PDB file of N, CA and C in Angstrom:
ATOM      1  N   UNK B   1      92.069   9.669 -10.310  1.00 73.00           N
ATOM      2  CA  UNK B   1      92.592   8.684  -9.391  1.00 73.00           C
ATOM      3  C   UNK B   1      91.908   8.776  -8.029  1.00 73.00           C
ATOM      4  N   UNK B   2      91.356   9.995  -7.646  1.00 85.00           N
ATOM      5  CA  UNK B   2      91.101   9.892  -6.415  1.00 85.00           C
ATOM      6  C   UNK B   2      89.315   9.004  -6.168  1.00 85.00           C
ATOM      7  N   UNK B   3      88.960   9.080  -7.326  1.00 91.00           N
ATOM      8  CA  UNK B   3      87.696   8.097  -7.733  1.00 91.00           C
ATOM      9  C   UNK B   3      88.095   6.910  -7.300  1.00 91.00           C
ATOM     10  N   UNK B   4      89.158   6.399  -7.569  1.00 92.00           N
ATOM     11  CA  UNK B   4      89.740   4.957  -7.450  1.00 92.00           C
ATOM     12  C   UNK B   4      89.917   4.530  -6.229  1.00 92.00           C
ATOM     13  N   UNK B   5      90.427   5.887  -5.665  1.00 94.00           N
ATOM     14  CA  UNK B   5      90.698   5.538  -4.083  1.00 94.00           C
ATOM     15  C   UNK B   5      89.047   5.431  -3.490  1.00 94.00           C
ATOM     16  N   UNK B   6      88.654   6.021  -3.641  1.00 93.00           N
ATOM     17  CA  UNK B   6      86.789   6.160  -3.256  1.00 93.00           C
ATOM     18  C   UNK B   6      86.480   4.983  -3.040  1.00 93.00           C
ATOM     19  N   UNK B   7      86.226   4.218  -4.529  1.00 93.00           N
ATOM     20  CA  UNK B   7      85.953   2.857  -5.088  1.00 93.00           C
ATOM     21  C   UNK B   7      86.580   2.205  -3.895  1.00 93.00           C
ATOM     22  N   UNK B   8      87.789   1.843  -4.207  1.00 94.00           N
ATOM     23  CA  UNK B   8      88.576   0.710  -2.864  1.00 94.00           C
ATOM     24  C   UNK B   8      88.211   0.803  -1.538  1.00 94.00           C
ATOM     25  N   UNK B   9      88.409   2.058  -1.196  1.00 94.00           N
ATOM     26  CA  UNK B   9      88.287   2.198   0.024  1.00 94.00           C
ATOM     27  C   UNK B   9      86.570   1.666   0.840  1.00 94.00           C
ATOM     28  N   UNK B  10      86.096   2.185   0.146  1.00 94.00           N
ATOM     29  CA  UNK B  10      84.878   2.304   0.497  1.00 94.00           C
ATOM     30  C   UNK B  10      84.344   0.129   0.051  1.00 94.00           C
ATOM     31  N   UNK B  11      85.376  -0.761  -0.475  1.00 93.00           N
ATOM     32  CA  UNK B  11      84.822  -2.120  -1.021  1.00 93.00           C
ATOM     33  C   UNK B  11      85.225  -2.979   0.257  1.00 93.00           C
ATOM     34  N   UNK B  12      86.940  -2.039   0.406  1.00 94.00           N
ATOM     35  CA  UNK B  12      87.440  -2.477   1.433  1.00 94.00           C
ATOM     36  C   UNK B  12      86.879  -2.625   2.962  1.00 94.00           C
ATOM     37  N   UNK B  13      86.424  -1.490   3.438  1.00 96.00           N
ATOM     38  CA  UNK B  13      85.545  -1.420   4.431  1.00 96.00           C
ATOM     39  C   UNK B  13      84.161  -2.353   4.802  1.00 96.00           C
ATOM     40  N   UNK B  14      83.550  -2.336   3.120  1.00 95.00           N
ATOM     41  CA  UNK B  14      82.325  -2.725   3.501  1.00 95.00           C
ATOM     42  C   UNK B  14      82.565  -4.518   3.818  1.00 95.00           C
ATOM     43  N   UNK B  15      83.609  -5.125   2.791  1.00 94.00           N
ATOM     44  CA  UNK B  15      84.245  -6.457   2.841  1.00 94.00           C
ATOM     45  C   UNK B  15      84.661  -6.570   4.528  1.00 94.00           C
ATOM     46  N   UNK B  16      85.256  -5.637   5.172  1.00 95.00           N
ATOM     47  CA  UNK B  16      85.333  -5.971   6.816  1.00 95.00           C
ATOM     48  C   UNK B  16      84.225  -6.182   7.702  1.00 95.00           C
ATOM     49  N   UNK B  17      83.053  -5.211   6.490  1.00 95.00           N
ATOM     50  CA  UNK B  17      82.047  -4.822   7.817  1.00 95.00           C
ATOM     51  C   UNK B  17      81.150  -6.383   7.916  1.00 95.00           C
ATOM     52  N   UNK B  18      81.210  -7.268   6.442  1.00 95.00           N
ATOM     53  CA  UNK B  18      80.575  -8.103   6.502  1.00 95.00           C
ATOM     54  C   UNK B  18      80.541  -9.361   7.473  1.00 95.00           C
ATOM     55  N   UNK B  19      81.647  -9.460   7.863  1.00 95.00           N
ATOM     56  CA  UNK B  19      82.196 -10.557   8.865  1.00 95.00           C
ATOM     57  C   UNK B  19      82.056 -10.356  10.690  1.00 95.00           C
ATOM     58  N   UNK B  20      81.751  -8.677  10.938  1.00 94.00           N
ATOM     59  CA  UNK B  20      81.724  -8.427  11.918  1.00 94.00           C
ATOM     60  C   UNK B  20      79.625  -8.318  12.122  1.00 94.00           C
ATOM     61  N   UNK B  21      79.583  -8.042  11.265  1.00 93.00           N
ATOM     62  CA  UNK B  21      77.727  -8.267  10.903  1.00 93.00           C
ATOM     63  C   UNK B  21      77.764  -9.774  11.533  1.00 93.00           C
ATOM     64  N   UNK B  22      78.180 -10.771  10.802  1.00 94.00           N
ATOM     65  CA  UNK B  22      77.853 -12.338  10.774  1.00 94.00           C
ATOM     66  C   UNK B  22      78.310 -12.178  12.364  1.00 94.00           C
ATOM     67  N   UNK B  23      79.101 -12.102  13.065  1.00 94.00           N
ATOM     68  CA  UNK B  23      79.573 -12.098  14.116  1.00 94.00           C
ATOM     69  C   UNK B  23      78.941 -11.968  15.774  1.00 94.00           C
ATOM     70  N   UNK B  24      78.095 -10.355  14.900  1.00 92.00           N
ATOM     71  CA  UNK B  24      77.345 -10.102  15.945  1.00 92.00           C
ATOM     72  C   UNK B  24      75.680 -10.841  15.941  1.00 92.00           C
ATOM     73  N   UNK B  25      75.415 -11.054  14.905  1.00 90.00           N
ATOM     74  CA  UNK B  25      74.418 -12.006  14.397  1.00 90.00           C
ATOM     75  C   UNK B  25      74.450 -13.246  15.308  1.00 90.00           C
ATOM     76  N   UNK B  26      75.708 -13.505  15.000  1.00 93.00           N
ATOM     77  CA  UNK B  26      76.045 -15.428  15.843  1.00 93.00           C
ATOM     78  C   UNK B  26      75.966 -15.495  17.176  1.00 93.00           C
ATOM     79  N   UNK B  27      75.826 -13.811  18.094  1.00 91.00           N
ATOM     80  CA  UNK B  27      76.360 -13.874  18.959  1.00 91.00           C
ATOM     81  C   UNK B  27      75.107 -13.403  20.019  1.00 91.00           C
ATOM     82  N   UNK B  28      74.298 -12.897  18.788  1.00 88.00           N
ATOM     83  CA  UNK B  28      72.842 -12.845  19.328  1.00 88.00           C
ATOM     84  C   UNK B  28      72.932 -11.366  19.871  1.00 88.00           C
ATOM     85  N   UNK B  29      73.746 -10.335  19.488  1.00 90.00           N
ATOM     86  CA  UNK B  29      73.633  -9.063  19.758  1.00 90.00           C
ATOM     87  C   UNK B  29      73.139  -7.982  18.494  1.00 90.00           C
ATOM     88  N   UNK B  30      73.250  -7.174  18.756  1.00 91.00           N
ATOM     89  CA  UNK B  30      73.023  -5.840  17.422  1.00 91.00           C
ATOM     90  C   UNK B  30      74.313  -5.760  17.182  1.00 91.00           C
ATOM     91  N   UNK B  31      74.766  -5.436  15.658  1.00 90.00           N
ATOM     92  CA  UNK B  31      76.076  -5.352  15.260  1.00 90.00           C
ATOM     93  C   UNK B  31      75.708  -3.873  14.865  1.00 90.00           C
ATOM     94  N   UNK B  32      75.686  -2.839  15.446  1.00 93.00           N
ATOM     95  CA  UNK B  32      75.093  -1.679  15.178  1.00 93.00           C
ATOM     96  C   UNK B  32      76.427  -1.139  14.270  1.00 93.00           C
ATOM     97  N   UNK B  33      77.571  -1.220  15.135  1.00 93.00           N
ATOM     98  CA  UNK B  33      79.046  -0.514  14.568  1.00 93.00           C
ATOM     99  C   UNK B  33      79.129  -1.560  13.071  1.00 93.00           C
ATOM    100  N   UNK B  34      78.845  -2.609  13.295  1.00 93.00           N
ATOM    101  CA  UNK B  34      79.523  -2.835  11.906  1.00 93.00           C
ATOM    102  C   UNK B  34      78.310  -2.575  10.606  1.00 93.00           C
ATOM    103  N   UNK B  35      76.909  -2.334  11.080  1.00 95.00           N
ATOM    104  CA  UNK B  35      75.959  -1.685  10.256  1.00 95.00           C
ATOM    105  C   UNK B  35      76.521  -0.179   9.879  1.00 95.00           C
ATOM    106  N   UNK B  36      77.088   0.085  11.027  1.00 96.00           N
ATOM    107  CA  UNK B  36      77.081   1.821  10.915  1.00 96.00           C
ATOM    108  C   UNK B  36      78.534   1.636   9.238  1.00 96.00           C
ATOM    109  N   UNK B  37      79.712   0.964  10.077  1.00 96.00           N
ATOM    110  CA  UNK B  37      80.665   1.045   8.773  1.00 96.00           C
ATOM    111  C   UNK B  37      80.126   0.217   7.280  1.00 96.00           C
ATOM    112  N   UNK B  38      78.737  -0.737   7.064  1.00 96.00           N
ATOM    113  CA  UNK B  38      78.746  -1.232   5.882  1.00 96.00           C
ATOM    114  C   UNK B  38      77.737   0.189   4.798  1.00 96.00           C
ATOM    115  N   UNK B  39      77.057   1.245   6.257  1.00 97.00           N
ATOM    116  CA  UNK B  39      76.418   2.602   5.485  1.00 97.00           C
ATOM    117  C   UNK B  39      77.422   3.118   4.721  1.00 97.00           C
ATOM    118  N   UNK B  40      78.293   3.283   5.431  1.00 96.00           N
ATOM    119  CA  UNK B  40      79.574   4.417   5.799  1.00 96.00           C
ATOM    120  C   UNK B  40      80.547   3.803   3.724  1.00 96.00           C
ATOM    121  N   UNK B  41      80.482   2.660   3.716  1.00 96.00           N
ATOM    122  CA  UNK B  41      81.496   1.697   2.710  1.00 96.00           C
ATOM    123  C   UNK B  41      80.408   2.159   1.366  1.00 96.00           C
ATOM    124  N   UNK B  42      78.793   1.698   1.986  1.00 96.00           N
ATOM    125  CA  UNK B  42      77.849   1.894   0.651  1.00 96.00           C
ATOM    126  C   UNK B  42      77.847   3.633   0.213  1.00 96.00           C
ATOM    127  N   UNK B  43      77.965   4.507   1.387  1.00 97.00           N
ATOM    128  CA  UNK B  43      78.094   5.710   0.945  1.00 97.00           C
ATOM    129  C   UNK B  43      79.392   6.076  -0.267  1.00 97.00           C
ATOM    130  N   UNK B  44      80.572   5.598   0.513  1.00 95.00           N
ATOM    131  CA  UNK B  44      81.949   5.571  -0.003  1.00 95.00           C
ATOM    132  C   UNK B  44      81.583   5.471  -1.506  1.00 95.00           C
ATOM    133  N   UNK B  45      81.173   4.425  -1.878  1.00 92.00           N
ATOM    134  CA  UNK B  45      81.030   3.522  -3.131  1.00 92.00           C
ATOM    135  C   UNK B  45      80.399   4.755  -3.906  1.00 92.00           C
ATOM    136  N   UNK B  46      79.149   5.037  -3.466  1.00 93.00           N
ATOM    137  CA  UNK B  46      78.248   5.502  -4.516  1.00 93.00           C
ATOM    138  C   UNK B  46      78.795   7.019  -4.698  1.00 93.00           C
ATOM    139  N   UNK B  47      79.716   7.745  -4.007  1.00 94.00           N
ATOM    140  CA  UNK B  47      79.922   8.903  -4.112  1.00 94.00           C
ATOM    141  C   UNK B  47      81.137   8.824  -4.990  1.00 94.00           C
ATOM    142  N   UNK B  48      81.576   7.492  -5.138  1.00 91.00           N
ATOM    143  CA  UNK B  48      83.044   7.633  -5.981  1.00 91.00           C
ATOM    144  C   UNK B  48      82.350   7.578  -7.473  1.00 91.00           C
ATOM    145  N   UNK B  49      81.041   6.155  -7.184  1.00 90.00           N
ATOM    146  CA  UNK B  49      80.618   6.254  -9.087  1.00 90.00           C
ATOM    147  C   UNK B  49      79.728   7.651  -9.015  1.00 90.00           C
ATOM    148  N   UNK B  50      79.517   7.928  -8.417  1.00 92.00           N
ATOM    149  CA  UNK B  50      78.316   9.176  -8.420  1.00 92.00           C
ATOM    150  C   UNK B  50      79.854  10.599  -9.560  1.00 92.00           C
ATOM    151  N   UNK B  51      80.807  10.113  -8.821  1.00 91.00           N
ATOM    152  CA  UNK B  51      82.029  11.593  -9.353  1.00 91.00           C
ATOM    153  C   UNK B  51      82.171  11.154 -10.917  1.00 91.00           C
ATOM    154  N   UNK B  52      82.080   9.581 -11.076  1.00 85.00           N
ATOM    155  CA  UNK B  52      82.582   9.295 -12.442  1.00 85.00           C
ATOM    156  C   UNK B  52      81.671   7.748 -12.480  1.00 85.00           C
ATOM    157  N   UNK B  53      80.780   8.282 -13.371  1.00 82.00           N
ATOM    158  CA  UNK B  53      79.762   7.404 -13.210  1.00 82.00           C
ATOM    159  C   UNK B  53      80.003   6.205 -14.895  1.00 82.00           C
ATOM    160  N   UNK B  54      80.718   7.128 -15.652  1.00 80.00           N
ATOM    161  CA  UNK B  54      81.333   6.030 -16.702  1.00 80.00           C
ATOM    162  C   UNK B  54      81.900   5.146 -16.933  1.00 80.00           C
ATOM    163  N   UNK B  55      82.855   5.411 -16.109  1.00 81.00           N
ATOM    164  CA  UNK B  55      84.267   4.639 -15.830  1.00 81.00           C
ATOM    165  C   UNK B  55      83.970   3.538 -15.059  1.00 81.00           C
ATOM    166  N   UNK B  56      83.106   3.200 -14.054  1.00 82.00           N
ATOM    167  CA  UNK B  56      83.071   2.319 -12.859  1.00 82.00           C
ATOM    168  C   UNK B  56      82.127   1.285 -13.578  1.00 82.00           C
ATOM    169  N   UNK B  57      82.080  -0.056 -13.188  1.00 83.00           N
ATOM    170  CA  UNK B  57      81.017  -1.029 -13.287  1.00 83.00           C
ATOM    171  C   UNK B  57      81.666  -2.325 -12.557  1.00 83.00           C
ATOM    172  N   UNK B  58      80.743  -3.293 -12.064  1.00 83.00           N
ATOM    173  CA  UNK B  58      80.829  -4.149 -11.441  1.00 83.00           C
ATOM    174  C   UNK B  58      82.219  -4.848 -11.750  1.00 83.00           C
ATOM    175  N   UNK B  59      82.142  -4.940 -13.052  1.00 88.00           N
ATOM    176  CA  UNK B  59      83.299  -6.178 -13.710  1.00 88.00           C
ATOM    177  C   UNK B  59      84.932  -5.125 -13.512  1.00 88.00           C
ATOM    178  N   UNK B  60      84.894  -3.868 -13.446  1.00 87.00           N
ATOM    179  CA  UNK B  60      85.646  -3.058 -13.168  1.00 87.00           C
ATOM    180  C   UNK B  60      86.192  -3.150 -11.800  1.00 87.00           C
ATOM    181  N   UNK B  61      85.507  -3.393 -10.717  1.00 88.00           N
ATOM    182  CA  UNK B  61      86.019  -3.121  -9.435  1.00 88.00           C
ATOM    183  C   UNK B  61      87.069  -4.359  -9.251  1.00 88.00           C
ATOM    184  N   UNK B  62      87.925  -5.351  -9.647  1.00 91.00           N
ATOM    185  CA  UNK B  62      89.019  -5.830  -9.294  1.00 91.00           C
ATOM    186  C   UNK B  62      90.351  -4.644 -10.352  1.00 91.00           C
ATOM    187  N   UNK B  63      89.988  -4.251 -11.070  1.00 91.00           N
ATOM    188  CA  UNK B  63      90.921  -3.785 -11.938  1.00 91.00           C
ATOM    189  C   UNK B  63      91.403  -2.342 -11.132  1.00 91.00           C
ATOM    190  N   UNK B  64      90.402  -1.964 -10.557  1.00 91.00           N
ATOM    191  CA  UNK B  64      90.115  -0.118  -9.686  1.00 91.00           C
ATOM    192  C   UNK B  64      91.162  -1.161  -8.771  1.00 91.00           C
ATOM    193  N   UNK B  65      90.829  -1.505  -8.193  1.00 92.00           N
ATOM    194  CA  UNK B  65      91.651  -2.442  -6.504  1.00 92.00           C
ATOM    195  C   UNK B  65      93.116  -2.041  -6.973  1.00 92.00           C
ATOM    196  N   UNK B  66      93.221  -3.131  -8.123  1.00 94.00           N
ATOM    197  CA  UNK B  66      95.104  -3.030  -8.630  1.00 94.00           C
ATOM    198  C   UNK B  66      95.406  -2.052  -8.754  1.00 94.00           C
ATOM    199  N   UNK B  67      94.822  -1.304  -9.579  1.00 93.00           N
ATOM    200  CA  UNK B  67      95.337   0.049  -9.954  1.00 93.00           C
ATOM    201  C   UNK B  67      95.968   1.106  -8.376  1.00 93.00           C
ATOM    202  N   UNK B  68      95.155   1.214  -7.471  1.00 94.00           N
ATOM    203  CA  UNK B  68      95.437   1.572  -6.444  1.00 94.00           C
ATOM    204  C   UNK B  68      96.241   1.339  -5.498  1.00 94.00           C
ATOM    205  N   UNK B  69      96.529   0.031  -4.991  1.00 94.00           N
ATOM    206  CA  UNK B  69      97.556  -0.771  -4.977  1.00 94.00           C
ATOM    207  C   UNK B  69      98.682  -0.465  -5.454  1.00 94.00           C
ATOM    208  N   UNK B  70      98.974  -0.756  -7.064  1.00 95.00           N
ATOM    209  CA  UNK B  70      99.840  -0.241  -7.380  1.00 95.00           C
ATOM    210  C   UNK B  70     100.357   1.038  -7.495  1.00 95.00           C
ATOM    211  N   UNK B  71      99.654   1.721  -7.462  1.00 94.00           N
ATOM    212  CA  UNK B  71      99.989   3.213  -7.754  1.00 94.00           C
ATOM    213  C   UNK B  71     100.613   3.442  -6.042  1.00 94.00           C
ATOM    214  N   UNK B  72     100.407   2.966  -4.735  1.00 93.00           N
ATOM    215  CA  UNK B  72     100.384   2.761  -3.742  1.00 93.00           C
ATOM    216  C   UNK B  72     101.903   2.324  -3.460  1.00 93.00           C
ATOM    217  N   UNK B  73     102.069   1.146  -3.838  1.00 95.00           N
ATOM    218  CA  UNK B  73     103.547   0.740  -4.094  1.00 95.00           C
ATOM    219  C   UNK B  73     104.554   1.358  -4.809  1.00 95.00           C
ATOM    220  N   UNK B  74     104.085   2.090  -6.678  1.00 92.00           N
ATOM    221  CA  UNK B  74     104.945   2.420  -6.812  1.00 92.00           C
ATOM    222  C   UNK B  74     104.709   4.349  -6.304  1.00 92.00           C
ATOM    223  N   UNK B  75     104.629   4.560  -5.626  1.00 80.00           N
ATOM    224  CA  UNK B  75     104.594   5.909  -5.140  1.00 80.00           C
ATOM    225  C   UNK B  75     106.090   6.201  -4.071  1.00 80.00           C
TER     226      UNK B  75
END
């Protein structure tokens, strides 16, 4: 489970970092911080499939999300 949390966490982040990228882009500055968190999300990612490299695949990562979530709620 703690793979799972890896996975999310690290989709979650990088999904924030993307909008603050476009942002600083639009705004004609360096989005350095939100480069620094989309490293930080791609690291996340690859160290969770890197722990369990079977289990994970593209078509997998909405199913990892729920699972966490739920396990989240019912905890």
């Amino acid at each position: 489970m703690t793979t799972d949390y890896l996975i999310t966490i690290g989709a979650l982040i990088g999904l924030f970092s993307i909008p603050a990228m476009l942002a600083g882009y639009a705004d004609e500055r360096r989005p350095t911080k939100a480069m620094a968190a989309f490293i930080l999300a791609a690291a996340v990612l690859a160290t969770g499939w890197i722990l369990d490299p079977a289990r994970y695949s593209v078509a997998e990562l909405p199913n990892v999300v729920v699972r966490v979530i739920a396990h989240i709620l019912h905890s």
